Each structure stands twice: as C-alpha cells, then as structure tokens.
PDB file of C-alpha atoms in Angstrom:
ATOM      1  CA  MET J 259     -61.221 -43.906   9.513  1.00  0.00           C
ATOM      2  CA  SER J 260     -64.232 -41.411  10.994  1.00  0.00           C
ATOM      3  CA  ARG J 261     -62.567 -38.152  10.090  1.00  0.00           C
ATOM      4  CA  ARG J 262     -62.722 -39.684   6.463  1.00  0.00           C
ATOM      5  CA  LEU J 263     -66.587 -40.968   6.578  1.00  0.00           C
ATOM      6  CA  ALA J 264     -67.061 -36.798   8.408  1.00  0.00           C
ATOM      7  CA  THR J 265     -65.722 -34.964   5.287  1.00  0.00           C
ATOM      8  CA  ILE J 266     -66.726 -37.187   2.455  1.00  0.00           C
ATOM      9  CA  THR J 267     -70.539 -36.677   4.344  1.00  0.00           C
ATOM     10  CA  GLY J 268     -70.094 -33.229   4.735  1.00  0.00           C
ATOM     11  CA  LEU J 269     -69.299 -33.232   1.125  1.00  0.00           C
ATOM     12  CA  THR J 270     -72.353 -35.280  -0.487  1.00  0.00           C
ATOM     13  CA  ALA J 271     -74.712 -33.287   1.528  1.00  0.00           C
ATOM     14  CA  CYS J 272     -72.971 -29.972   0.028  1.00  0.00           C
ATOM     15  CA  LEU J 273     -73.618 -31.139  -3.815  1.00  0.00           C
ATOM     16  CA  CYS J 274     -77.444 -32.585  -2.427  1.00  0.00           C
ATOM     17  CA  LEU J 275     -78.031 -29.060  -1.375  1.00  0.00           C
ATOM     18  CA  PHE J 276     -76.578 -27.350  -4.424  1.00  0.00           C
ATOM     19  CA  ALA J 277     -78.670 -29.842  -6.551  1.00  0.00           C
ATOM     20  CA  GLN J 278     -81.716 -29.182  -4.926  1.00  0.00           C
ATOM     21  CA  ALA J 279     -80.991 -25.586  -5.585  1.00  0.00           C
ATOM     22  CA  ALA J 280     -80.282 -25.609  -8.918  1.00  0.00           C
ATOM     23  CA  ALA J 281     -83.774 -28.157  -9.657  1.00  0.00           C
ATOM     24  CA  GLN J 282     -85.668 -25.198  -7.877  1.00  0.00           C
ATOM     25  CA  GLY J 283     -84.081 -22.445 -10.159  1.00  0.00           C
ATOM     26  CA  ALA J 284     -82.536 -20.701  -6.874  1.00  0.00           C
ATOM     27  CA  PRO J 285     -78.762 -20.229  -5.900  1.00  0.00           C
ATOM     28  CA  LEU J 286     -77.568 -21.051  -2.755  1.00  0.00           C
ATOM     29  CA  VAL J 287     -75.328 -17.817  -2.387  1.00  0.00           C
ATOM     30  CA  PRO J 288     -76.380 -15.047  -5.158  1.00  0.00           C
ATOM     31  CA  VAL J 289     -74.049 -13.979  -7.799  1.00  0.00           C
ATOM     32  CA  PRO J 290     -73.855 -10.407  -8.381  1.00  0.00           C
ATOM     33  CA  ASN J 291     -73.512  -9.506 -12.187  1.00  0.00           C
ATOM     34  CA  ILE J 292     -70.760  -7.038 -12.883  1.00  0.00           C
ATOM     35  CA  ASN J 293     -70.596  -5.351 -15.869  1.00  0.00           C
ATOM     36  CA  ILE J 294     -67.501  -3.017 -17.086  1.00  0.00           C
ATOM     37  CA  GLY J 295     -68.392  -1.323 -20.221  1.00  0.00           C
ATOM     38  CA  VAL J 296     -67.863   1.818 -22.150  1.00  0.00           C
ATOM     39  CA  GLU J 297     -70.052   4.617 -23.728  1.00  0.00           C
ATOM     40  CA  ALA J 298     -71.736   7.309 -25.217  1.00  0.00           C
ATOM     41  CA  ALA J 299     -71.264  10.308 -22.815  1.00  0.00           C
ATOM     42  CA  ASN J 300     -74.916  11.846 -23.539  1.00  0.00           C
ATOM     43  CA  ASN J 301     -73.508  15.581 -20.820  1.00  0.00           C
ATOM     44  CA  PRO J 302     -70.849  17.441 -19.804  1.00  0.00           C
ATOM     45  CA  ARG J 303     -71.338  16.005 -16.221  1.00  0.00           C
ATOM     46  CA  ASP J 304     -70.466  11.897 -17.907  1.00  0.00           C
ATOM     47  CA  VAL J 305     -67.423  13.795 -19.631  1.00  0.00           C
ATOM     48  CA  ALA J 306     -65.867  15.966 -16.180  1.00  0.00           C
ATOM     49  CA  LEU J 307     -66.254  12.492 -14.593  1.00  0.00           C
ATOM     50  CA  SER J 308     -64.737  10.210 -16.829  1.00  0.00           C
ATOM     51  CA  LEU J 309     -61.656  13.104 -16.851  1.00  0.00           C
ATOM     52  CA  GLN J 310     -62.149  12.721 -13.198  1.00  0.00           C
ATOM     53  CA  VAL J 311     -61.439   8.810 -13.423  1.00  0.00           C
ATOM     54  CA  LEU J 312     -58.879   9.373 -15.865  1.00  0.00           C
ATOM     55  CA  PHE J 313     -57.211  11.740 -13.958  1.00  0.00           C
ATOM     56  CA  VAL J 314     -57.185   9.507 -10.073  1.00  0.00           C
ATOM     57  CA  LEU J 315     -55.774   6.691 -12.769  1.00  0.00           C
ATOM     58  CA  THR J 316     -53.148   8.577 -13.480  1.00  0.00           C
ATOM     59  CA  VAL J 317     -52.193   9.831 -10.443  1.00  0.00           C
ATOM     60  CA  LEU J 318     -52.357   6.351  -8.841  1.00  0.00           C
ATOM     61  CA  SER J 319     -49.619   4.974 -11.548  1.00  0.00           C
ATOM     62  CA  LEU J 320     -47.526   7.930 -10.924  1.00  0.00           C
ATOM     63  CA  ALA J 321     -47.942   7.550  -7.134  1.00  0.00           C
ATOM     64  CA  PRO J 322     -44.523   5.531  -6.611  1.00  0.00           C
ATOM     65  CA  SER J 323     -42.566   7.924  -8.553  1.00  0.00           C
ATOM     66  CA  ILE J 324     -43.810  10.673  -6.799  1.00  0.00           C
ATOM     67  CA  LEU J 325     -42.817   9.272  -3.648  1.00  0.00           C
ATOM     68  CA  ILE J 326     -39.510   8.491  -4.640  1.00  0.00           C
ATOM     69  CA  MET J 327     -38.831  11.719  -6.535  1.00  0.00           C
ATOM     70  CA  MET J 328     -40.337  14.153  -4.676  1.00  0.00           C
ATOM     71  CA  THR J 329     -39.523  13.757  -0.577  1.00  0.00           C
ATOM     72  CA  SER J 330     -37.175  12.685   1.707  1.00  0.00           C
ATOM     73  CA  PHE J 331     -36.883   8.570   0.178  1.00  0.00           C
ATOM     74  CA  THR J 332     -34.195   9.338  -2.197  1.00  0.00           C
ATOM     75  CA  ARG J 333     -32.024   9.949   0.199  1.00  0.00           C
ATOM     76  CA  ILE J 334     -33.133   7.722   2.812  1.00  0.00           C
ATOM     77  CA  ILE J 335     -32.343   4.741   0.756  1.00  0.00           C
ATOM     78  CA  VAL J 336     -28.957   5.753  -0.951  1.00  0.00           C
ATOM     79  CA  VAL J 337     -27.716   6.482   2.478  1.00  0.00           C
ATOM     80  CA  LEU J 338     -28.352   3.145   3.662  1.00  0.00           C
ATOM     81  CA  SER J 339     -27.419   1.304   0.284  1.00  0.00           C
ATOM     82  CA  PHE J 340     -23.845   3.079   1.255  1.00  0.00           C
ATOM     83  CA  LEU J 341     -23.971   1.872   5.008  1.00  0.00           C
ATOM     84  CA  ARG J 342     -24.821  -1.760   3.836  1.00  0.00           C
ATOM     85  CA  SER J 343     -22.026  -2.036   1.301  1.00  0.00           C
ATOM     86  CA  ALA J 344     -19.429   0.183   4.082  1.00  0.00           C
ATOM     87  CA  LEU J 345     -20.524  -2.791   6.334  1.00  0.00           C
ATOM     88  CA  ALA J 346     -19.727  -5.335   3.470  1.00  0.00           C
ATOM     89  CA  THR J 347     -22.591  -7.826   4.619  1.00  0.00           C
ATOM     90  CA  GLN J 348     -23.732  -8.661   1.548  1.00  0.00           C
ATOM     91  CA  GLN J 349     -27.281  -8.610   1.695  1.00  0.00           C
ATOM     92  CA  MET J 350     -27.870  -7.923   5.348  1.00  0.00           C
ATOM     93  CA  PRO J 351     -30.149  -6.061   6.534  1.00  0.00           C
ATOM     94  CA  PRO J 352     -32.397  -7.378   2.935  1.00  0.00           C
ATOM     95  CA  ASN J 353     -33.951  -4.984   0.635  1.00  0.00           C
ATOM     96  CA  GLN J 354     -37.533  -5.536   1.774  1.00  0.00           C
ATOM     97  CA  VAL J 355     -36.327  -4.622   5.505  1.00  0.00           C
ATOM     98  CA  LEU J 356     -33.794  -1.573   3.881  1.00  0.00           C
ATOM     99  CA  VAL J 357     -36.441  -0.102   1.761  1.00  0.00           C
ATOM    100  CA  GLY J 358     -39.428  -0.329   4.399  1.00  0.00           C
ATOM    101  CA  LEU J 359     -37.172   1.541   7.283  1.00  0.00           C
ATOM    102  CA  ALA J 360     -36.826   4.274   4.358  1.00  0.00           C
ATOM    103  CA  LEU J 361     -40.536   4.423   3.980  1.00  0.00           C
ATOM    104  CA  PHE J 362     -41.448   4.304   7.389  1.00  0.00           C
ATOM    105  CA  LEU J 363     -38.837   7.356   8.025  1.00  0.00           C
ATOM    106  CA  THR J 364     -40.329   9.218   4.908  1.00  0.00           C
ATOM    107  CA  PHE J 365     -43.495   9.185   6.725  1.00  0.00           C
ATOM    108  CA  PHE J 366     -41.823  10.416   9.811  1.00  0.00           C
ATOM    109  CA  THR J 367     -40.375  13.024   7.687  1.00  0.00           C
ATOM    110  CA  MET J 368     -43.021  14.408   5.265  1.00  0.00           C
ATOM    111  CA  SER J 369     -45.562  13.876   8.176  1.00  0.00           C
ATOM    112  CA  PRO J 370     -45.982  18.195   8.728  1.00  0.00           C
ATOM    113  CA  TYR J 371     -45.818  18.301   5.451  1.00  0.00           C
ATOM    114  CA  TRP J 372     -48.378  15.956   4.170  1.00  0.00           C
ATOM    115  CA  ASP J 373     -50.398  17.371   6.912  1.00  0.00           C
ATOM    116  CA  GLN J 374     -51.027  20.352   5.575  1.00  0.00           C
ATOM    117  CA  VAL J 375     -51.519  18.925   1.954  1.00  0.00           C
ATOM    118  CA  ASN J 376     -54.699  17.286   4.058  1.00  0.00           C
ATOM    119  CA  GLN J 377     -56.378  19.957   5.328  1.00  0.00           C
ATOM    120  CA  ASN J 378     -55.708  23.160   2.662  1.00  0.00           C
ATOM    121  CA  ALA J 379     -56.090  20.896  -0.042  1.00  0.00           C
ATOM    122  CA  LEU J 380     -57.315  17.623  -0.448  1.00  0.00           C
ATOM    123  CA  GLN J 381     -60.546  17.696   2.774  1.00  0.00           C
ATOM    124  CA  PRO J 382     -61.447  20.861   1.213  1.00  0.00           C
ATOM    125  CA  TYR J 383     -62.018  19.390  -2.124  1.00  0.00           C
ATOM    126  CA  ILE J 384     -63.200  16.350  -0.243  1.00  0.00           C
ATOM    127  CA  ALA J 385     -66.210  18.656   1.375  1.00  0.00           C
ATOM    128  CA  GLY J 386     -66.795  20.328  -2.267  1.00  0.00           C
ATOM    129  CA  THR J 387     -65.377  23.431  -1.499  1.00  0.00           C
ATOM    130  CA  MET J 388     -62.391  23.793  -3.692  1.00  0.00           C
ATOM    131  CA  ASN J 389     -62.100  22.407  -7.507  1.00  0.00           C
ATOM    132  CA  GLN J 390     -59.811  20.542  -8.411  1.00  0.00           C
ATOM    133  CA  GLU J 391     -57.069  22.881 -10.195  1.00  0.00           C
ATOM    134  CA  THR J 392     -57.336  24.610  -7.049  1.00  0.00           C
ATOM    135  CA  ALA J 393     -56.387  21.848  -4.686  1.00  0.00           C
ATOM    136  CA  MET J 394     -53.642  21.131  -6.692  1.00  0.00           C
ATOM    137  CA  THR J 395     -52.467  24.523  -6.107  1.00  0.00           C
ATOM    138  CA  ALA J 396     -52.307  24.123  -3.255  1.00  0.00           C
ATOM    139  CA  ALA J 397     -51.211  20.723  -2.318  1.00  0.00           C
ATOM    140  CA  MET J 398     -48.129  21.887  -4.161  1.00  0.00           C
ATOM    141  CA  LYS J 399     -47.443  24.630  -2.007  1.00  0.00           C
ATOM    142  CA  PRO J 400     -46.283  22.712   1.181  1.00  0.00           C
ATOM    143  CA  MET J 401     -44.296  20.327  -1.201  1.00  0.00           C
ATOM    144  CA  ARG J 402     -42.365  22.813  -3.091  1.00  0.00           C
ATOM    145  CA  GLU J 403     -41.540  24.805   0.682  1.00  0.00           C
ATOM    146  CA  PHE J 404     -39.934  20.924   0.912  1.00  0.00           C
ATOM    147  CA  MET J 405     -38.030  20.823  -2.037  1.00  0.00           C
ATOM    148  CA  PHE J 406     -36.519  24.630  -1.421  1.00  0.00           C
ATOM    149  CA  LYS J 407     -35.315  23.910   1.563  1.00  0.00           C
ATOM    150  CA  GLN J 408     -33.026  21.197   0.273  1.00  0.00           C
ATOM    151  CA  THR J 409     -32.685  22.014  -3.522  1.00  0.00           C
ATOM    152  CA  ARG J 410     -29.153  23.733  -3.729  1.00  0.00           C
ATOM    153  CA  GLU J 411     -29.134  27.366  -5.732  1.00  0.00           C
ATOM    154  CA  ASN J 412     -26.398  26.080  -8.749  1.00  0.00           C
ATOM    155  CA  ASP J 413     -28.757  23.016  -8.944  1.00  0.00           C
ATOM    156  CA  LEU J 414     -32.261  24.766  -9.359  1.00  0.00           C
ATOM    157  CA  ALA J 415     -29.642  27.856 -12.009  1.00  0.00           C
ATOM    158  CA  LEU J 416     -28.628  24.819 -14.141  1.00  0.00           C
ATOM    159  CA  PHE J 417     -32.354  23.420 -15.333  1.00  0.00           C
ATOM    160  CA  ILE J 418     -33.575  27.027 -15.295  1.00  0.00           C
ATOM    161  CA  ASN J 419     -31.276  27.914 -17.506  1.00  0.00           C
ATOM    162  CA  ILE J 420     -31.259  24.315 -19.879  1.00  0.00           C
ATOM    163  CA  SER J 421     -34.751  25.283 -20.083  1.00  0.00           C
ATOM    164  CA  ASP J 422     -34.244  28.795 -21.244  1.00  0.00           C
ATOM    165  CA  ALA J 423     -36.602  30.137 -18.729  1.00  0.00           C
ATOM    166  CA  PRO J 424     -36.602  33.861 -17.646  1.00  0.00           C
ATOM    167  CA  ARG J 425     -35.108  34.284 -14.552  1.00  0.00           C
ATOM    168  CA  PRO J 426     -37.529  34.065 -11.554  1.00  0.00           C
ATOM    169  CA  ASN J 427     -37.598  36.701  -8.973  1.00  0.00           C
ATOM    170  CA  SER J 428     -39.125  34.246  -6.667  1.00  0.00           C
ATOM    171  CA  GLN J 429     -39.780  31.190  -5.787  1.00  0.00           C
ATOM    172  CA  GLU J 430     -43.259  31.365  -6.369  1.00  0.00           C
ATOM    173  CA  ASP J 431     -41.585  31.972 -10.188  1.00  0.00           C
ATOM    174  CA  VAL J 432     -39.990  29.022 -10.224  1.00  0.00           C
ATOM    175  CA  PRO J 433     -41.654  26.258 -12.387  1.00  0.00           C
ATOM    176  CA  THR J 434     -42.294  22.794 -10.791  1.00  0.00           C
ATOM    177  CA  SER J 435     -40.720  20.989 -13.774  1.00  0.00           C
ATOM    178  CA  SER J 436     -37.716  22.833 -12.807  1.00  0.00           C
ATOM    179  CA  LEU J 437     -37.348  22.429  -9.193  1.00  0.00           C
ATOM    180  CA  ILE J 438     -38.349  18.837  -9.056  1.00  0.00           C
ATOM    181  CA  PRO J 439     -35.112  17.879 -10.825  1.00  0.00           C
ATOM    182  CA  ALA J 440     -32.853  20.204  -9.093  1.00  0.00           C
ATOM    183  CA  PHE J 441     -34.222  18.407  -6.044  1.00  0.00           C
ATOM    184  CA  VAL J 442     -33.404  15.070  -6.901  1.00  0.00           C
ATOM    185  CA  ILE J 443     -30.067  15.737  -7.775  1.00  0.00           C
ATOM    186  CA  SER J 444     -29.743  17.694  -4.887  1.00  0.00           C
ATOM    187  CA  GLU J 445     -30.892  14.756  -3.187  1.00  0.00           C
ATOM    188  CA  LEU J 446     -27.859  12.456  -4.443  1.00  0.00           C
ATOM    189  CA  LYS J 447     -25.794  14.892  -3.690  1.00  0.00           C
ATOM    190  CA  THR J 448     -26.171  15.277  -0.425  1.00  0.00           C
ATOM    191  CA  ALA J 449     -26.672  11.351   0.058  1.00  0.00           C
ATOM    192  CA  PHE J 450     -23.098  10.787  -1.616  1.00  0.00           C
ATOM    193  CA  GLN J 451     -21.393  13.526   1.198  1.00  0.00           C
ATOM    194  CA  ILE J 452     -23.234  10.990   4.134  1.00  0.00           C
ATOM    195  CA  GLY J 453     -22.452   7.737   2.658  1.00  0.00           C
ATOM    196  CA  PHE J 454     -18.185   8.906   2.046  1.00  0.00           C
ATOM    197  CA  LEU J 455     -18.513  10.046   5.599  1.00  0.00           C
ATOM    198  CA  ILE J 456     -20.242   6.538   6.356  1.00  0.00           C
ATOM    199  CA  TYR J 457     -17.284   4.864   4.673  1.00  0.00           C
ATOM    200  CA  ILE J 458     -14.248   6.405   6.167  1.00  0.00           C
ATOM    201  CA  PRO J 459     -13.945   4.201   9.565  1.00  0.00           C
ATOM    202  CA  PHE J 460     -14.602   1.455   7.873  1.00  0.00           C
ATOM    203  CA  ILE J 461     -11.695   1.946   5.017  1.00  0.00           C
ATOM    204  CA  VAL J 462      -9.283   2.357   7.937  1.00  0.00           C
ATOM    205  CA  ILE J 463     -10.744  -1.144   9.143  1.00  0.00           C
ATOM    206  CA  ASP J 464     -10.069  -2.850   6.156  1.00  0.00           C
ATOM    207  CA  MET J 465      -6.830  -0.970   6.103  1.00  0.00           C
ATOM    208  CA  VAL J 466      -5.055  -2.195   9.783  1.00  0.00           C
ATOM    209  CA  VAL J 467      -6.299  -5.262   9.090  1.00  0.00           C
ATOM    210  CA  ALA J 468      -4.994  -5.617   5.649  1.00  0.00           C
ATOM    211  CA  SER J 469      -1.449  -4.617   7.063  1.00  0.00           C
ATOM    212  CA  THR J 470      -1.288  -6.767   9.331  1.00  0.00           C
ATOM    213  CA  LEU J 471      -2.579  -9.873   7.821  1.00  0.00           C
ATOM    214  CA  MET J 472       0.576  -8.808   5.092  1.00  0.00           C
ATOM    215  CA  SER J 473       3.540  -8.345   7.564  1.00  0.00           C
ATOM    216  CA  MET J 474       2.220 -11.908   9.128  1.00  0.00           C
ATOM    217  CA  GLY J 475       2.455 -13.309   6.074  1.00  0.00           C
ATOM    218  CA  MET J 476      -1.130 -14.948   6.014  1.00  0.00           C
ATOM    219  CA  MET J 477      -1.311 -14.014   2.043  1.00  0.00           C
ATOM    220  CA  MET J 478      -4.164 -16.530   1.123  1.00  0.00           C
ATOM    221  CA  VAL J 479      -6.275 -15.332   4.267  1.00  0.00           C
ATOM    222  CA  PRO J 480      -8.995 -12.784   2.255  1.00  0.00           C
ATOM    223  CA  PRO J 481      -9.123  -9.292   5.011  1.00  0.00           C
ATOM    224  CA  VAL J 482     -12.782  -8.820   4.409  1.00  0.00           C
ATOM    225  CA  MET J 483     -13.131 -12.292   6.323  1.00  0.00           C
ATOM    226  CA  ILE J 484     -10.964 -11.002   9.119  1.00  0.00           C
ATOM    227  CA  SER J 485     -12.618  -7.642   9.249  1.00  0.00           C
ATOM    228  CA  LEU J 486     -16.233  -7.881   8.432  1.00  0.00           C
ATOM    229  CA  PRO J 487     -16.726  -8.710  12.509  1.00  0.00           C
ATOM    230  CA  PHE J 488     -14.388  -6.058  13.797  1.00  0.00           C
ATOM    231  CA  LYS J 489     -16.611  -3.719  11.109  1.00  0.00           C
ATOM    232  CA  ILE J 490     -19.856  -4.854  13.055  1.00  0.00           C
ATOM    233  CA  LEU J 491     -18.478  -5.044  16.521  1.00  0.00           C
ATOM    234  CA  LEU J 492     -17.671  -1.452  15.819  1.00  0.00           C
ATOM    235  CA  PHE J 493     -21.077  -0.172  14.301  1.00  0.00           C
ATOM    236  CA  ILE J 494     -22.417  -2.342  17.972  1.00  0.00           C
ATOM    237  CA  LEU J 495     -20.040   0.012  19.690  1.00  0.00           C
ATOM    238  CA  VAL J 496     -20.860   3.677  18.926  1.00  0.00           C
ATOM    239  CA  ASP J 497     -25.152   2.587  18.400  1.00  0.00           C
ATOM    240  CA  GLY J 498     -24.569   2.891  14.452  1.00  0.00           C
ATOM    241  CA  TRP J 499     -27.863   2.721  13.592  1.00  0.00           C
ATOM    242  CA  HIS J 500     -29.012   5.479  15.966  1.00  0.00           C
ATOM    243  CA  LEU J 501     -26.565   7.930  14.790  1.00  0.00           C
ATOM    244  CA  VAL J 502     -27.252   7.518  11.201  1.00  0.00           C
ATOM    245  CA  ILE J 503     -31.012   7.405  11.618  1.00  0.00           C
ATOM    246  CA  ARG J 504     -30.596  10.205  13.648  1.00  0.00           C
ATOM    247  CA  SER J 505     -28.158  12.493  11.337  1.00  0.00           C
ATOM    248  CA  LEU J 506     -30.883  11.481   8.245  1.00  0.00           C
ATOM    249  CA  VAL J 507     -33.996  12.345   9.906  1.00  0.00           C
ATOM    250  CA  THR J 508     -32.082  15.852  11.658  1.00  0.00           C
ATOM    251  CA  SER J 509     -29.896  16.743   8.124  1.00  0.00           C
ATOM    252  CA  PHE J 510     -33.832  17.488   6.536  1.00  0.00           C
ATOM    253  CA  ASN J 511     -34.449  20.049   9.487  1.00  0.00           C
TER     254      ASN J 511
END
C-alpha cells in the first residue's frame, strides 16, 4: 500500500507541475523544432554540398555489398558454413555467431589495407588537403592490391574478354568493374576447395558408422545420430577451430 501511495503521489505531483507550466505558457523541457525540407540551390556551393550528401548516402547504402564483395568476408563465411554442414550440427553454431566471427576475422585480415586507406585517403580528405576524386583513387589503391593478390588470372581474363576491353599491360590498366567480379568468383572457388578438404574426415566417419550399423543389422538406427558425437569428438581432439581459423587467416598471406 505504501508503494502504491508513493507512486500515486509522484504522478499527481508531475501532473501538477505540467499543468502549472502549461498555465504559465513555458514548458519544463524545451522541445526542439526540427524542419526537413528541400529548397532550391542558390549558388554552386549549395549544389556541391547536396551532391556530397547524396554521395555519402549512396556509399552507406552500398556499404554491406562493399564489405562482402571486396574483402575476405566471402571466403570466411562460406568456409564456416561448410564446416557446420560437415559436422551436421544443424544450427550450431547459430547464424549470428558465424556471421559475427566472419566479420571480426574480416576486420583482422583487412586491417593493414584499411589502415592504408585511412592514412592515404580518409585523413587527407578530412583535413582538406585532398579532393574527393583523388581520395577515392587513393582509397581504391590498397583494396585493388588486396584483390589482385587473391584473384586468379583466368578469372580476370574471363571478365576482360567478356567486356571486350583491350588487353591490359599492367595492373593499373585493369578496370575495377572487371576486377571485383573476378575476385568474387576466385574467392568462391578457394572457399569451395577448403570446404572439400574439411568434408573428407567427416565423410570417412559417416561411412565407417554406416558400415558398422549395416553389419550389425541395425538398419532402423539413423547413422547421423551415431556419427555426430564422433564428429564432435574428433573436431575437439584435433582442436578444429584453431586449425580452421589459422588456415583461413594464413590463406590470405
């Protein structure tokens, strides 16, 4: 009863204060007035500012695609998905855990290149010593260097031939529009190769368990139910997470 009386008293006091403030015409907490509108640009500076805002909004909307397609995220998440499928643990680890681990591994592997982007492009642009076009060119240079290291020549030649572009004489002549899809399919091929190697020991366990159950006449027992504990035990004994993550990180060197 005492708590209820205290609550009612507090609410009554607040209502009285709001009523008194409303009667005096002055609110207790000033509420800001926010106006969002579109007006005509009166000078070239306003036009440039509007274009910069549109550019920033475009970059923010494309940021997930840039993170997935131009970094190590694709290879990492595909290999981790293969690992979970090979273990046959259904949703363990959950998707949120796999995506979070893939993101942090991406930050780790891409940190040297992002440091170069920050030092050579972002900071000079913020300081006003570099214009927007020059900053974009300087930011793409380390990213192109990373993609060239992971892209196969035949994949790159595929998109250059499809685009009917002239044969490049150096890496600087390769357009980014051809480099990015070539990098993506090269990453997928590498990820599938690693996934195949991950599947081999677990397939052996499935075959051994299935053959044992058939020889014992236990036809009604699902082999997956019996092989799952052995898969998890093998993965723990060989320190599987350490081996997989080390192989993934060192594959980008």
